[in-house]
mmCIF file of C-alpha atoms and ligand atoms in Angstrom:
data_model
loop_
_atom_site.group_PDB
_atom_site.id
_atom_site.type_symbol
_atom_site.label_atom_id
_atom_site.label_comp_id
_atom_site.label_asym_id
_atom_site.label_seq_id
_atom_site.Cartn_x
_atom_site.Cartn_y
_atom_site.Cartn_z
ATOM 1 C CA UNK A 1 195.473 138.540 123.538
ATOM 2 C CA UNK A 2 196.520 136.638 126.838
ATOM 3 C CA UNK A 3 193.871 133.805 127.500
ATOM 4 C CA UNK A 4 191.937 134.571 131.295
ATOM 5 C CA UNK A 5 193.130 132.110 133.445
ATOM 6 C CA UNK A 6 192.014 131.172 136.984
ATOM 7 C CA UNK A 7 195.497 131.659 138.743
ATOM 8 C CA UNK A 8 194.696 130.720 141.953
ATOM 9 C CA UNK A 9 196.916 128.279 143.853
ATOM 10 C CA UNK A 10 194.150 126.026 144.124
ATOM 11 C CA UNK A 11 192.925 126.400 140.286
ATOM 12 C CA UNK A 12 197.100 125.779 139.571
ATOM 13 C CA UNK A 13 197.239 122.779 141.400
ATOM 14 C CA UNK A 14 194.534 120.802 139.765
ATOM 15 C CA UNK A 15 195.428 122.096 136.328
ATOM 16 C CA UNK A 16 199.370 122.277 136.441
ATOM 17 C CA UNK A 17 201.076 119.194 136.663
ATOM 18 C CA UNK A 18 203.353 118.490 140.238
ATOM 19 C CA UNK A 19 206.281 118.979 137.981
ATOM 20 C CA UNK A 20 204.900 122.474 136.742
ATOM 21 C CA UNK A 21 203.374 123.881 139.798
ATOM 22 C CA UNK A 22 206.957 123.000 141.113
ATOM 23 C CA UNK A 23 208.742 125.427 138.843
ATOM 24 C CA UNK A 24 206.314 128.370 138.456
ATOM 25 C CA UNK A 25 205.034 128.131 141.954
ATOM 26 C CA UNK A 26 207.625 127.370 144.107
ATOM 27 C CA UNK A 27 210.357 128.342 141.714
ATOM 28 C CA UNK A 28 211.737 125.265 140.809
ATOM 29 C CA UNK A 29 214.308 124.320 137.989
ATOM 30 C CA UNK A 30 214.125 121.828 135.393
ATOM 31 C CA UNK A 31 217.113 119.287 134.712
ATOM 32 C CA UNK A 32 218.765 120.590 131.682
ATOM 33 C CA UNK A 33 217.904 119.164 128.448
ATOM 34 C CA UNK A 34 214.754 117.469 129.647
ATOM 35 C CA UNK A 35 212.192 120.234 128.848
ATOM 36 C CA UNK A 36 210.538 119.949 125.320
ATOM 37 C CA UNK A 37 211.129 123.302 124.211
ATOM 38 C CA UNK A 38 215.059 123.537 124.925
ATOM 39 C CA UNK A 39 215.782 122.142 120.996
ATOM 40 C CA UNK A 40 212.709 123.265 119.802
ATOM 41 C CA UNK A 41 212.957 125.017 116.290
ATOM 42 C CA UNK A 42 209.147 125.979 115.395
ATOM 43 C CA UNK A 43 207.877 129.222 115.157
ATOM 44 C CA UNK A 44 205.514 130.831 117.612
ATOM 45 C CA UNK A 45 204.599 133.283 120.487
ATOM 46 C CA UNK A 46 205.561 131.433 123.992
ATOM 47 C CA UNK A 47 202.877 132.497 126.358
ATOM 48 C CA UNK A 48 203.105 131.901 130.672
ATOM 49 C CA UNK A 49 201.225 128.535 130.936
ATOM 50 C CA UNK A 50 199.959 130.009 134.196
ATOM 51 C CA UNK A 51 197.960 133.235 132.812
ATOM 52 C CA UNK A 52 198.911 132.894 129.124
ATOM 53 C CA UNK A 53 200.561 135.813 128.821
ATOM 54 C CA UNK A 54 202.504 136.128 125.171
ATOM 55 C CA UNK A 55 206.116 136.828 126.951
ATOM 56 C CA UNK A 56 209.168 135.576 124.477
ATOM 57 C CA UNK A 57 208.930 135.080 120.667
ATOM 58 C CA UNK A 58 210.102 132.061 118.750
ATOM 59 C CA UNK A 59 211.830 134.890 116.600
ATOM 60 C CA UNK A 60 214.265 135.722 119.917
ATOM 61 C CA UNK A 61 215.149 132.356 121.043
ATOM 62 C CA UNK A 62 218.907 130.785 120.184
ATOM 63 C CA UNK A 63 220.985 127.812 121.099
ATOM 64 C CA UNK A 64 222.476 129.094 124.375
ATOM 65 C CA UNK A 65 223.941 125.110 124.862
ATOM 66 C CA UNK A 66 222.539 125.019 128.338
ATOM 67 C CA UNK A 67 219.882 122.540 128.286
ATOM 68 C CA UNK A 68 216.914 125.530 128.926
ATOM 69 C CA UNK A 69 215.142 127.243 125.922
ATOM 70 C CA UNK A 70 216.972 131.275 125.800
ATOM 71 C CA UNK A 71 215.739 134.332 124.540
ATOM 72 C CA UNK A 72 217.813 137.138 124.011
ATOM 73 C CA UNK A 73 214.440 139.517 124.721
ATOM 74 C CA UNK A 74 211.109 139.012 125.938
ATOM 75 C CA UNK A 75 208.141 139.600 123.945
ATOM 76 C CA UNK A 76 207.690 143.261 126.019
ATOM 77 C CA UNK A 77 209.933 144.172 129.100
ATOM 78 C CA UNK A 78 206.322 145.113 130.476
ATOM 79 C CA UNK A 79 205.237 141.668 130.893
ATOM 80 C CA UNK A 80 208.401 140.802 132.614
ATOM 81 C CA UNK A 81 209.233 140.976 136.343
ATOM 82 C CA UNK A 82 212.905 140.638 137.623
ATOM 83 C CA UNK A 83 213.865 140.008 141.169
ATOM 84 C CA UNK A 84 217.504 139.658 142.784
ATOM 85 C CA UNK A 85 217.670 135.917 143.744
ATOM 86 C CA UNK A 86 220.335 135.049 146.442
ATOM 87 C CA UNK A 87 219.312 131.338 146.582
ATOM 88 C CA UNK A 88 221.834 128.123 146.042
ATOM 89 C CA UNK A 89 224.702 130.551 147.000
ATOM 90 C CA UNK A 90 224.334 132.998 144.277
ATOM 91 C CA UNK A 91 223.381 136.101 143.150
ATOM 92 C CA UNK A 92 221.094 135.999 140.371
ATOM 93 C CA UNK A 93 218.307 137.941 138.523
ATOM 94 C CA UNK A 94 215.032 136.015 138.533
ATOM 95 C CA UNK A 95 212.794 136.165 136.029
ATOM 96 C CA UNK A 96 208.724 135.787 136.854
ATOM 97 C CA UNK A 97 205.632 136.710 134.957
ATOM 98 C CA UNK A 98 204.071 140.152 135.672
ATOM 99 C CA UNK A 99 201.108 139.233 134.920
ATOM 100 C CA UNK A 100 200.649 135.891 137.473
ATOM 101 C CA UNK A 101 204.026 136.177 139.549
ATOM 102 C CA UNK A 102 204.802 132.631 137.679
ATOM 103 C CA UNK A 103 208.348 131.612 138.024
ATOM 104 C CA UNK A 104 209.788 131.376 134.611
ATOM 105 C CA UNK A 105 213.572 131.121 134.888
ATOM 106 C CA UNK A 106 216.922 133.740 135.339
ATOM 107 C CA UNK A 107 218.752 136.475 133.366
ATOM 108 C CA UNK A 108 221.967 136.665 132.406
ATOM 109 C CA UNK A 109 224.139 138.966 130.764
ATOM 110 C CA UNK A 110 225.803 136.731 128.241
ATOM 111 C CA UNK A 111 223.558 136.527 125.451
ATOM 112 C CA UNK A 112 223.828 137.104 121.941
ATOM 113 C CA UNK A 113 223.939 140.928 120.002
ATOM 114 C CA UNK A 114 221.394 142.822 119.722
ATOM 115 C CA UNK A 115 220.393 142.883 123.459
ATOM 116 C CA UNK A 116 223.108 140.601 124.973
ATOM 117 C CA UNK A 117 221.208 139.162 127.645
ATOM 118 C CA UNK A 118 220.071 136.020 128.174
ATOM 119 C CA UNK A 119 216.763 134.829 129.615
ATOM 120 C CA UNK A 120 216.932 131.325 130.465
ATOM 121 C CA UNK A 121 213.718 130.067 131.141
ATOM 122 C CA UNK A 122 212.319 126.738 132.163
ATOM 123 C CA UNK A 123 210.243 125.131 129.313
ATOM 124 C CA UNK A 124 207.751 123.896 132.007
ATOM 125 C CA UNK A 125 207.051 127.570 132.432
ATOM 126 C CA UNK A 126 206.007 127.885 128.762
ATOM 127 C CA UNK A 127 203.353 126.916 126.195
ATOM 128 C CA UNK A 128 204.498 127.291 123.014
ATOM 129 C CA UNK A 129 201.468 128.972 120.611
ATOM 130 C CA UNK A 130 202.644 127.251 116.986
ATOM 131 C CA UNK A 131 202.007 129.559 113.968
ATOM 132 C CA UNK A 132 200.774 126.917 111.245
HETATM 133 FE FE1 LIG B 1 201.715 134.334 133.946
#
């Protein structure tokens, strides 16, 4: 069950860090290979750290080599919200939470079999729920 979360932009900006509330609310992008999930092996739901939301599972992620954790699904399409994003001089599909309209990264279509696609997604977007 997603945690209730105050999701205001007030609420975000005391509890978010600046770097955080940069990429989910003002749709930011992490530097590649800084983020602590983008090697990160363990098993586990990774929920929105805005709302909580459960969106991508541990058992979907791969090494895409680009320095941003990658999924190859989300958790359920439902929970996802895509956007065209023209920004930086390209044409790209964003990726946001449904649930909180929290920035979370971009899809591509060059991920791995079954699905193909790739949703790169900032780790700052993420908590990662650990199953012990
Ligand atoms: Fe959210």
């Amino acid at each position: 069950m997603a945690r209730k979360k105050d999701c205001s932009t007030d609420a975000l900006r005391e509890r978010l860090t600046p770097e955080v509330f940069h990429v989910t609310q003002e749709k930011g992008t992490e530097p590649p290979f800084t983020g602590r999930y983008h090697d990160c092996k363990t098993s586990g739901m990774y929920v929105c750290t805005c709302c909580g939301a459960e969106l991508f599972s541990s058992d979907t992620k791969f090494d895409s080599g680009s320095g941003w954790p990658s999924f190859f699904a989300a958790v359920d399409p439902q929970r996802i919200r895509i956007e065209r994003d023209v920004s930086h001089g390209m044409v790209r599909e964003e990726v946001l939470c449904a649930g909180c309209g929290a920035h979370l990264g971009h899809l591509f279509p060059d991920g791995p079999q079954p699905t193909g696609q790739r949703y790169c997604i900032n780790s700052a977007s993420l908590d990662l729920d650990a199953i012990d």
